[in-house]
Short mmCIF file of C-alpha atoms and ligand atoms in Angstrom, two decimals:
data_model
loop_
_atom_site.label_atom_id
_atom_site.label_comp_id
_atom_site.label_asym_id
_atom_site.label_seq_id
_atom_site.Cartn_x
_atom_site.Cartn_y
_atom_site.Cartn_z
CA UNK A 1 6.81 5.50 20.89
CA UNK A 2 5.86 2.31 18.72
CA UNK A 3 5.63 3.08 14.92
CA UNK A 4 3.14 1.53 12.48
CA UNK A 5 4.75 2.42 9.08
CA UNK A 6 3.85 1.51 5.52
CA UNK A 7 4.37 2.85 2.15
CA UNK A 8 2.64 2.84 -1.58
CA UNK A 9 4.44 3.10 -4.85
CA UNK A 10 3.47 6.17 -6.88
CA UNK A 11 3.04 4.13 -10.15
CA UNK A 12 -0.37 4.95 -11.96
CA UNK A 13 -3.44 6.37 -10.56
CA UNK A 14 -4.23 4.61 -7.26
CA UNK A 15 -7.23 2.20 -7.60
CA UNK A 16 -10.23 1.04 -5.43
CA UNK A 17 -8.05 -1.90 -4.70
CA UNK A 18 -5.43 0.32 -3.12
CA UNK A 19 -8.27 2.29 -1.28
CA UNK A 20 -9.94 -0.64 0.36
CA UNK A 21 -7.02 -3.07 0.77
CA UNK A 22 -4.43 -0.44 2.03
CA UNK A 23 -5.47 3.01 2.62
CA UNK A 24 -8.75 2.59 4.31
CA UNK A 25 -7.09 0.08 6.64
CA UNK A 26 -4.60 2.61 7.51
CA UNK A 27 -7.22 4.84 8.78
CA UNK A 28 -9.02 2.46 10.56
CA UNK A 29 -5.57 1.52 12.51
CA UNK A 30 -4.91 4.89 12.89
CA UNK A 31 -8.24 5.37 14.84
CA UNK A 32 -7.90 2.10 16.76
CA UNK A 33 -3.98 2.09 17.61
CA UNK A 34 -3.95 5.73 19.46
CA UNK A 35 -0.59 4.76 21.43
CA UNK A 36 1.25 4.56 18.19
CA UNK A 37 2.86 7.00 15.69
CA UNK A 38 2.23 6.54 12.09
CA UNK A 39 4.68 7.10 9.35
CA UNK A 40 3.55 6.81 5.86
CA UNK A 41 5.52 7.25 2.79
CA UNK A 42 5.29 7.48 -0.99
CA UNK A 43 7.61 4.82 -1.92
CA UNK A 44 9.02 6.96 -5.02
CA UNK A 45 12.64 5.09 -5.42
CA UNK A 46 10.66 1.70 -5.58
CA UNK A 47 8.46 3.28 -8.55
CA UNK A 48 11.76 3.73 -10.73
CA UNK A 49 12.52 0.30 -10.70
CA UNK A 50 10.20 -0.11 -13.75
CA UNK A 51 10.73 2.82 -16.36
CA UNK A 52 8.71 5.73 -15.68
CA UNK A 53 8.18 8.97 -17.34
CA UNK A 54 9.76 12.04 -15.29
CA UNK A 55 6.72 14.12 -15.57
CA UNK A 56 4.06 11.47 -15.00
CA UNK A 57 6.19 10.18 -11.86
CA UNK A 58 6.32 13.73 -10.26
CA UNK A 59 2.49 14.08 -10.71
CA UNK A 60 2.03 10.50 -9.31
CA UNK A 61 4.03 11.47 -6.44
CA UNK A 62 2.07 14.46 -5.42
CA UNK A 63 -1.31 12.88 -6.07
CA UNK A 64 -0.30 9.89 -3.83
CA UNK A 65 0.66 12.31 -1.17
CA UNK A 66 -2.77 13.94 -1.33
CA UNK A 67 -4.56 10.72 -1.40
CA UNK A 68 -2.97 9.52 1.69
CA UNK A 69 -4.45 12.64 3.29
CA UNK A 70 -7.65 12.80 1.46
CA UNK A 71 -8.50 9.20 2.67
CA UNK A 72 -8.81 10.39 6.10
CA UNK A 73 -5.59 9.86 7.80
CA UNK A 74 -5.33 12.33 10.63
CA UNK A 75 -2.34 14.83 9.72
CA UNK A 76 -1.73 15.56 13.34
CA UNK A 77 -0.76 11.89 14.12
CA UNK A 78 0.91 11.42 10.87
CA UNK A 79 4.35 11.49 9.54
CA UNK A 80 3.92 11.74 5.84
CA UNK A 81 7.05 12.04 3.67
CA UNK A 82 8.84 11.05 0.31
CA UNK A 83 11.11 8.00 0.27
CA UNK A 84 13.52 10.00 -2.02
CA UNK A 85 13.85 13.13 0.38
CA UNK A 86 15.06 10.95 3.29
CA UNK A 87 18.47 9.93 1.71
CA UNK A 88 19.19 7.38 4.56
CA UNK A 89 16.72 4.80 2.85
CA UNK A 90 19.19 4.36 -0.02
CA UNK A 91 22.31 4.11 2.46
CA UNK A 92 20.36 1.25 4.63
CA UNK A 93 19.37 -0.32 1.53
CA UNK A 94 22.75 -0.70 0.61
CA UNK A 95 23.90 -2.06 3.63
CA UNK A 96 20.75 -4.53 3.45
CA UNK A 97 22.10 -5.61 0.17
CA UNK A 98 25.42 -6.40 1.72
CA UNK A 99 23.80 -9.25 3.88
CA UNK A 100 21.38 -10.27 1.20
CA UNK A 101 21.83 -13.46 -0.62
CA UNK A 102 21.14 -13.71 -4.56
CA UNK A 103 19.01 -16.86 -3.69
CA UNK A 104 16.75 -15.32 -1.26
CA UNK A 105 16.05 -12.39 -3.99
CA UNK A 106 15.77 -15.01 -6.94
CA UNK A 107 12.77 -16.53 -4.69
CA UNK A 108 10.68 -13.35 -4.20
CA UNK A 109 7.40 -13.96 -6.43
CA UNK A 110 6.61 -10.35 -7.17
CA UNK A 111 10.09 -10.20 -8.87
CA UNK A 112 9.61 -13.44 -10.47
CA UNK A 113 6.14 -12.21 -12.03
CA UNK A 114 7.71 -9.21 -12.97
CA UNK A 115 10.30 -10.98 -14.91
CA UNK A 116 7.74 -13.27 -16.65
CA UNK A 117 5.86 -10.27 -17.88
CA UNK A 118 8.79 -8.13 -18.83
CA UNK A 119 11.02 -10.22 -20.89
CA UNK A 120 13.58 -7.73 -21.66
CA UNK A 121 14.95 -4.73 -19.29
CA UNK A 122 14.85 -6.28 -15.99
CA UNK A 123 16.82 -4.03 -14.09
CA UNK A 124 19.20 -4.72 -11.08
CA UNK A 125 17.05 -2.34 -8.87
CA UNK A 126 13.97 -4.48 -9.40
CA UNK A 127 15.94 -7.27 -8.20
CA UNK A 128 17.20 -5.78 -4.82
CA UNK A 129 13.96 -4.01 -4.17
CA UNK A 130 13.12 -6.29 -1.24
CA UNK A 131 16.42 -4.99 0.45
CA UNK A 132 15.57 -1.39 -0.06
CA UNK A 133 11.92 -2.25 1.36
CA UNK A 134 13.56 -3.73 4.22
CA UNK A 135 15.33 -0.46 4.78
CA UNK A 136 12.13 1.38 4.51
CA UNK A 137 11.09 -0.41 7.76
CA UNK A 138 14.04 -1.37 9.65
CA UNK A 139 15.34 2.43 9.41
CA UNK A 140 12.42 3.70 11.84
CA UNK A 141 12.22 0.34 14.02
CA UNK A 142 8.78 0.01 12.78
CA UNK A 143 6.74 -2.48 14.86
CA UNK A 144 3.66 -3.11 12.69
CA UNK A 145 3.58 -3.03 8.93
CA UNK A 146 -0.14 -3.01 7.16
CA UNK A 147 0.34 -4.36 3.89
CA UNK A 148 -1.77 -6.32 1.65
CA UNK A 149 -1.33 -9.94 1.15
CA UNK A 150 0.81 -9.58 -1.97
CA UNK A 151 3.52 -8.28 0.34
CA UNK A 152 3.98 -10.85 3.21
CA UNK A 153 6.80 -12.32 1.59
CA UNK A 154 8.67 -9.01 1.56
CA UNK A 155 7.93 -8.78 5.20
CA UNK A 156 9.36 -12.05 5.82
CA UNK A 157 12.95 -11.15 4.23
CA UNK A 158 12.50 -7.90 6.09
CA UNK A 159 12.34 -9.90 9.29
CA UNK A 160 15.15 -12.12 8.16
CA UNK A 161 17.21 -9.20 7.45
CA UNK A 162 16.75 -7.46 10.62
CA UNK A 163 17.54 -10.79 12.58
CA UNK A 164 20.69 -11.36 10.46
CA UNK A 165 22.09 -7.97 11.31
CA UNK A 166 21.37 -8.12 14.67
CA UNK A 167 22.86 -11.69 15.06
CA UNK A 168 25.98 -10.49 13.16
CA UNK A 169 26.42 -6.89 14.61
CA UNK A 170 24.66 -6.85 17.74
CA UNK A 171 20.97 -5.81 18.50
CA UNK A 172 20.08 -2.96 16.33
CA UNK A 173 16.64 -3.24 14.78
CA UNK A 174 13.25 -4.07 16.29
CA UNK A 175 11.85 -6.82 14.26
CA UNK A 176 8.56 -5.80 12.47
CA UNK A 177 5.49 -8.06 11.94
CA UNK A 178 2.93 -7.69 8.82
CA UNK A 179 -0.68 -6.37 9.60
CA UNK A 180 -2.39 -8.43 6.82
CA UNK A 181 -6.25 -7.36 6.71
CA UNK A 182 -8.66 -9.93 6.15
CA UNK A 183 -11.65 -8.57 4.31
CA UNK A 184 -10.73 -6.37 1.45
CA UNK A 185 -7.13 -7.59 1.38
CA UNK A 186 -7.73 -8.37 -2.11
CA UNK A 187 -10.12 -6.74 -4.15
CA UNK A 188 -10.64 -8.27 -7.65
CA UNK A 189 -11.10 -6.88 -11.29
CA UNK A 190 -14.73 -6.50 -11.89
CA UNK A 191 -14.38 -7.91 -15.47
CA UNK A 192 -12.11 -10.89 -14.53
CA UNK A 193 -12.87 -11.60 -11.00
CA UNK A 194 -10.26 -14.29 -10.82
CA UNK A 195 -7.27 -11.47 -11.14
CA UNK A 196 -6.63 -8.76 -8.68
CA UNK A 197 -7.64 -5.58 -9.35
CA UNK A 198 -4.57 -3.42 -10.79
CA UNK A 199 -3.30 -0.49 -12.40
CA UNK A 200 -3.08 -1.17 -16.12
CA UNK A 201 -2.53 2.34 -16.80
CA UNK A 202 -5.63 1.91 -19.15
CA UNK A 203 -8.30 4.32 -18.22
CA UNK A 204 -10.89 2.63 -20.29
CA UNK A 205 -10.11 -0.36 -18.19
CA UNK A 206 -13.68 -1.49 -17.44
CA UNK A 207 -12.62 -3.85 -14.73
CA UNK A 208 -10.50 -1.53 -12.56
CA UNK A 209 -11.70 1.65 -10.77
CA UNK A 210 -9.41 4.68 -10.27
CA UNK A 211 -9.62 6.95 -7.38
CA UNK A 212 -9.69 10.09 -9.49
CA UNK A 213 -12.07 9.27 -12.06
CA UNK A 214 -15.63 10.97 -12.42
CA UNK A 215 -18.05 9.34 -10.44
CA UNK A 216 -20.46 8.57 -13.37
CA UNK A 217 -17.75 6.42 -14.69
CA UNK A 218 -17.19 4.59 -11.45
CA UNK A 219 -21.06 3.83 -11.09
CA UNK A 220 -21.10 2.69 -14.78
CA UNK A 221 -18.16 0.24 -14.31
CA UNK A 222 -20.12 -1.12 -11.11
CA UNK A 223 -23.17 -1.71 -12.79
CA UNK A 224 -21.33 -3.54 -15.55
CA UNK A 225 -19.15 -5.61 -13.54
CA UNK A 226 -19.40 -9.16 -14.54
CA UNK A 227 -21.47 -11.47 -12.32
CA UNK A 228 -23.24 -14.92 -13.01
CA UNK A 229 -26.56 -16.35 -14.43
CA UNK A 230 -27.97 -16.86 -10.90
CA UNK A 231 -30.00 -14.12 -9.26
CA UNK A 232 -29.70 -14.58 -5.36
CA UNK A 233 -26.99 -12.34 -3.81
CA UNK A 234 -24.92 -14.54 -1.41
CA UNK A 235 -21.15 -15.37 -0.78
CA UNK A 236 -19.16 -18.13 -2.47
CA UNK A 237 -15.76 -16.93 -3.60
CA UNK A 238 -15.48 -20.24 -5.70
CA UNK A 239 -18.94 -20.61 -7.65
CA UNK A 240 -19.82 -16.79 -7.46
CA UNK A 241 -16.50 -14.67 -7.53
CA UNK A 242 -18.00 -11.72 -9.29
CA UNK A 243 -20.55 -11.30 -6.83
CA UNK A 244 -18.67 -12.06 -3.90
CA UNK A 245 -15.93 -9.50 -4.95
CA UNK A 246 -18.62 -6.93 -4.93
CA UNK A 247 -20.15 -8.07 -1.54
CA UNK A 248 -16.32 -7.67 -0.01
CA UNK A 249 -16.27 -3.99 -1.60
CA UNK A 250 -19.87 -3.46 -0.01
CA UNK A 251 -18.93 -4.83 3.40
CA UNK A 252 -15.39 -2.97 3.55
CA UNK A 253 -17.18 0.23 2.93
CA UNK A 254 -20.49 -0.03 4.73
CA UNK A 255 -19.05 -2.00 7.57
CA UNK A 256 -21.94 -4.69 7.16
CA UNK A 257 -20.63 -8.41 7.21
CA UNK A 258 -21.75 -10.93 4.13
CA UNK A 259 -24.78 -12.30 6.27
CA UNK A 260 -26.26 -9.03 6.86
CA UNK A 261 -25.81 -8.05 3.22
CA UNK A 262 -27.21 -11.35 1.93
CA UNK A 263 -30.54 -10.80 4.27
CA UNK A 264 -30.69 -7.37 3.22
CA UNK A 265 -30.75 -8.36 -0.64
CA UNK A 266 -33.09 -11.26 -0.06
CA UNK A 267 -35.72 -11.55 -2.71
CA UNK A 268 -34.32 -8.69 -4.56
CA UNK A 269 -31.88 -9.29 -7.82
CA UNK A 270 -28.56 -8.37 -8.75
CA UNK A 271 -29.89 -5.00 -10.36
CA UNK A 272 -31.08 -3.59 -6.99
CA UNK A 273 -27.55 -4.66 -5.32
CA UNK A 274 -25.41 -3.35 -7.92
CA UNK A 275 -27.58 -0.01 -8.29
CA UNK A 276 -26.84 0.36 -4.43
CA UNK A 277 -23.25 -0.51 -4.66
CA UNK A 278 -22.84 1.92 -7.32
CA UNK A 279 -24.13 4.88 -5.19
CA UNK A 280 -22.30 3.52 -2.10
CA UNK A 281 -18.98 3.44 -3.91
CA UNK A 282 -19.60 6.92 -5.32
CA UNK A 283 -20.44 8.59 -2.12
CA UNK A 284 -17.54 7.14 -0.44
CA UNK A 285 -14.93 7.82 -3.37
CA UNK A 286 -16.85 11.38 -4.03
CA UNK A 287 -15.93 12.44 -0.33
CA UNK A 288 -12.36 11.47 -1.00
CA UNK A 289 -12.03 13.43 -4.32
CA UNK A 290 -13.57 16.63 -2.57
CA UNK A 291 -10.73 16.52 0.12
CA UNK A 292 -8.25 15.75 -2.65
CA UNK A 293 -9.15 18.75 -4.77
CA UNK A 294 -9.02 20.94 -1.37
CA UNK A 295 -5.81 19.97 -0.61
CA UNK A 296 -3.75 19.11 -4.22
CA UNK A 297 -2.75 22.46 -4.74
CA UNK A 298 -2.50 23.91 -1.30
CA UNK A 299 0.54 25.09 0.59
CA UNK A 300 -0.56 22.85 3.46
CA UNK A 301 0.49 19.69 1.42
CA UNK A 302 4.04 20.98 0.96
CA UNK A 303 4.02 21.84 4.68
CA UNK A 304 3.01 18.52 5.87
CA UNK A 305 5.60 17.13 3.61
CA UNK A 306 8.39 19.11 4.77
CA UNK A 307 7.17 18.29 8.58
CA UNK A 308 7.25 14.70 7.70
CA UNK A 309 10.71 14.78 6.20
CA UNK A 310 12.09 16.75 9.22
CA UNK A 311 10.70 14.16 11.49
CA UNK A 312 11.74 10.99 9.55
CA UNK A 313 15.16 12.51 9.09
CA UNK A 314 15.94 12.63 13.09
CA UNK A 315 15.11 9.09 13.36
CA UNK A 316 16.94 7.91 10.29
CA UNK A 317 20.19 9.85 10.86
CA UNK A 318 20.25 8.65 14.51
CA UNK A 319 19.88 5.03 13.25
CA UNK A 320 22.34 5.26 10.44
CA UNK A 321 24.99 6.59 12.90
CA UNK A 322 24.62 3.37 14.77
CA UNK A 323 24.60 1.33 11.91
CA UNK A 324 27.76 2.53 10.28
CA UNK A 325 29.28 2.24 13.82
CA UNK A 326 28.35 -1.32 14.09
CA UNK A 327 29.24 -2.37 10.68
CA UNK A 328 32.75 -0.77 11.07
CA UNK A 329 32.34 1.87 8.51
CA UNK A 330 34.18 5.17 8.79
CA UNK A 331 36.28 6.51 11.48
CA UNK A 332 33.84 6.28 14.55
P1 LIG B 1 0.49 -1.34 -5.53
O1 LIG B 1 -0.49 -0.66 -6.22
O2 LIG B 1 0.77 -2.85 -5.87
O3 LIG B 1 1.79 -0.58 -5.13
O4 LIG B 1 -0.13 -1.75 -4.01
C1 LIG B 1 0.10 -0.93 -3.01
C2 LIG B 1 -0.82 -1.28 -1.52
O5 LIG B 1 -2.38 -1.64 -1.97
C3 LIG B 1 -0.32 -2.75 -1.15
O6 LIG B 1 -0.42 -2.89 0.13
C4 LIG B 1 -1.53 -3.66 -1.66
O7 LIG B 1 -1.28 -4.65 -1.06
C5 LIG B 1 -2.52 -2.96 -1.83
N1 LIG B 1 -3.49 -3.33 -2.86
C6 LIG B 1 -3.25 -3.23 -4.38
N2 LIG B 1 -4.19 -3.81 -5.14
C7 LIG B 1 -5.02 -4.42 -4.29
C8 LIG B 1 -6.28 -4.93 -4.30
N3 LIG B 1 -6.65 -5.19 -5.58
N4 LIG B 1 -6.96 -5.28 -3.20
C9 LIG B 1 -6.52 -5.11 -2.15
N5 LIG B 1 -5.33 -4.55 -1.82
C10 LIG B 1 -4.51 -3.93 -3.14
N1 LIG B 2 6.52 -3.00 -2.04
C1 LIG B 2 5.44 -2.33 -1.70
C2 LIG B 2 4.22 -2.41 -2.80
O1 LIG B 2 4.73 -2.92 -3.65
C3 LIG B 2 5.34 -0.71 -1.40
C4 LIG B 2 6.54 -0.54 -0.03
C5 LIG B 2 8.02 -0.21 -0.01
C6 LIG B 2 6.36 -0.70 1.29
N2 LIG B 2 8.40 -0.08 0.81
C7 LIG B 2 7.37 -0.38 1.97
C8 LIG B 2 5.26 -1.17 2.02
C9 LIG B 2 7.90 -0.54 3.25
C10 LIG B 2 5.45 -1.32 3.31
C11 LIG B 2 6.60 -0.96 3.86
O2 LIG B 2 3.31 -2.08 -2.33
#
């Protein structure tokens, strides 16, 4: 059985960007790729590469697991687990570090960006993050890895490491491919549409929509999104980044393409368009929140995570025995 695998870090409350760029796409893929097994995990080990408050982290982990399910993933065709509960991720992560060059890690843009923002206190775990991410993927012989644009470079290094291991020690890992969605791959900030919508941690941030915040606030944020001084609704990412971003959100949720949206709002102004979009987003997120509330404190969530861990452990243990043997570690 071929595997589609992906993970999200439980840092902060997930945003509309995470939902449209990652989660909604997982659901679509799960519906389309019926011959594949789906592995989704909470990348909690990755979250502590930057300082996290333990209590907040615990809440975020559980919330993210519930959000995966609330997004509409079919639990019967899903292996959902926490990275920290399957210890083989760290074992293979270390083996991956042993074949990764410093220069490769120094070139990673996500690392360089974080270093640029965080002058002191950059940890060695943040630096070696891509080796652990490669392990997350190679451990299960995942064939496809759906991710956003920003993760393409990490997928490249995963492929390099997989090939390097295979060449050095004999064929062991399937080489994965990134599945990057086109529309929705990058949702921009509502107040500054030239930068990516991301979790700043500030709930008052008007540019970012959080999946668990009250619907009336979500609507307000959409209605007060920055646009431009024209009045006609059409897509032009360069000249009209604000409206174009709102059209992307509209398109990913409704399935209408840009031309269809443009026609629908011919002769109408931004007010009508934003008003409709506010309702569309609130309905979509409202449904997610209802499902979230039903599952967050249920026994079912724990059962699903237990089953997920068990399934993941079987594959991971088998793979690690092979890896140890190939590398020459231990006695067998
Ligand atoms: P992060 O929140 O950075 O851990 O990202 C988790 C997943 O959501 C990754 O696959 C990202 O590519 C995706 N993602 C995060 N922010 C956005 C955004 N603004 N637009 C689209 N996808 C996003
Ligand atoms: N690095 C990814 C991010 O920041 C999260 C992640 C960790 C991941 N391990 C993964 C994604 C394995 C896909 C596959 O979003």
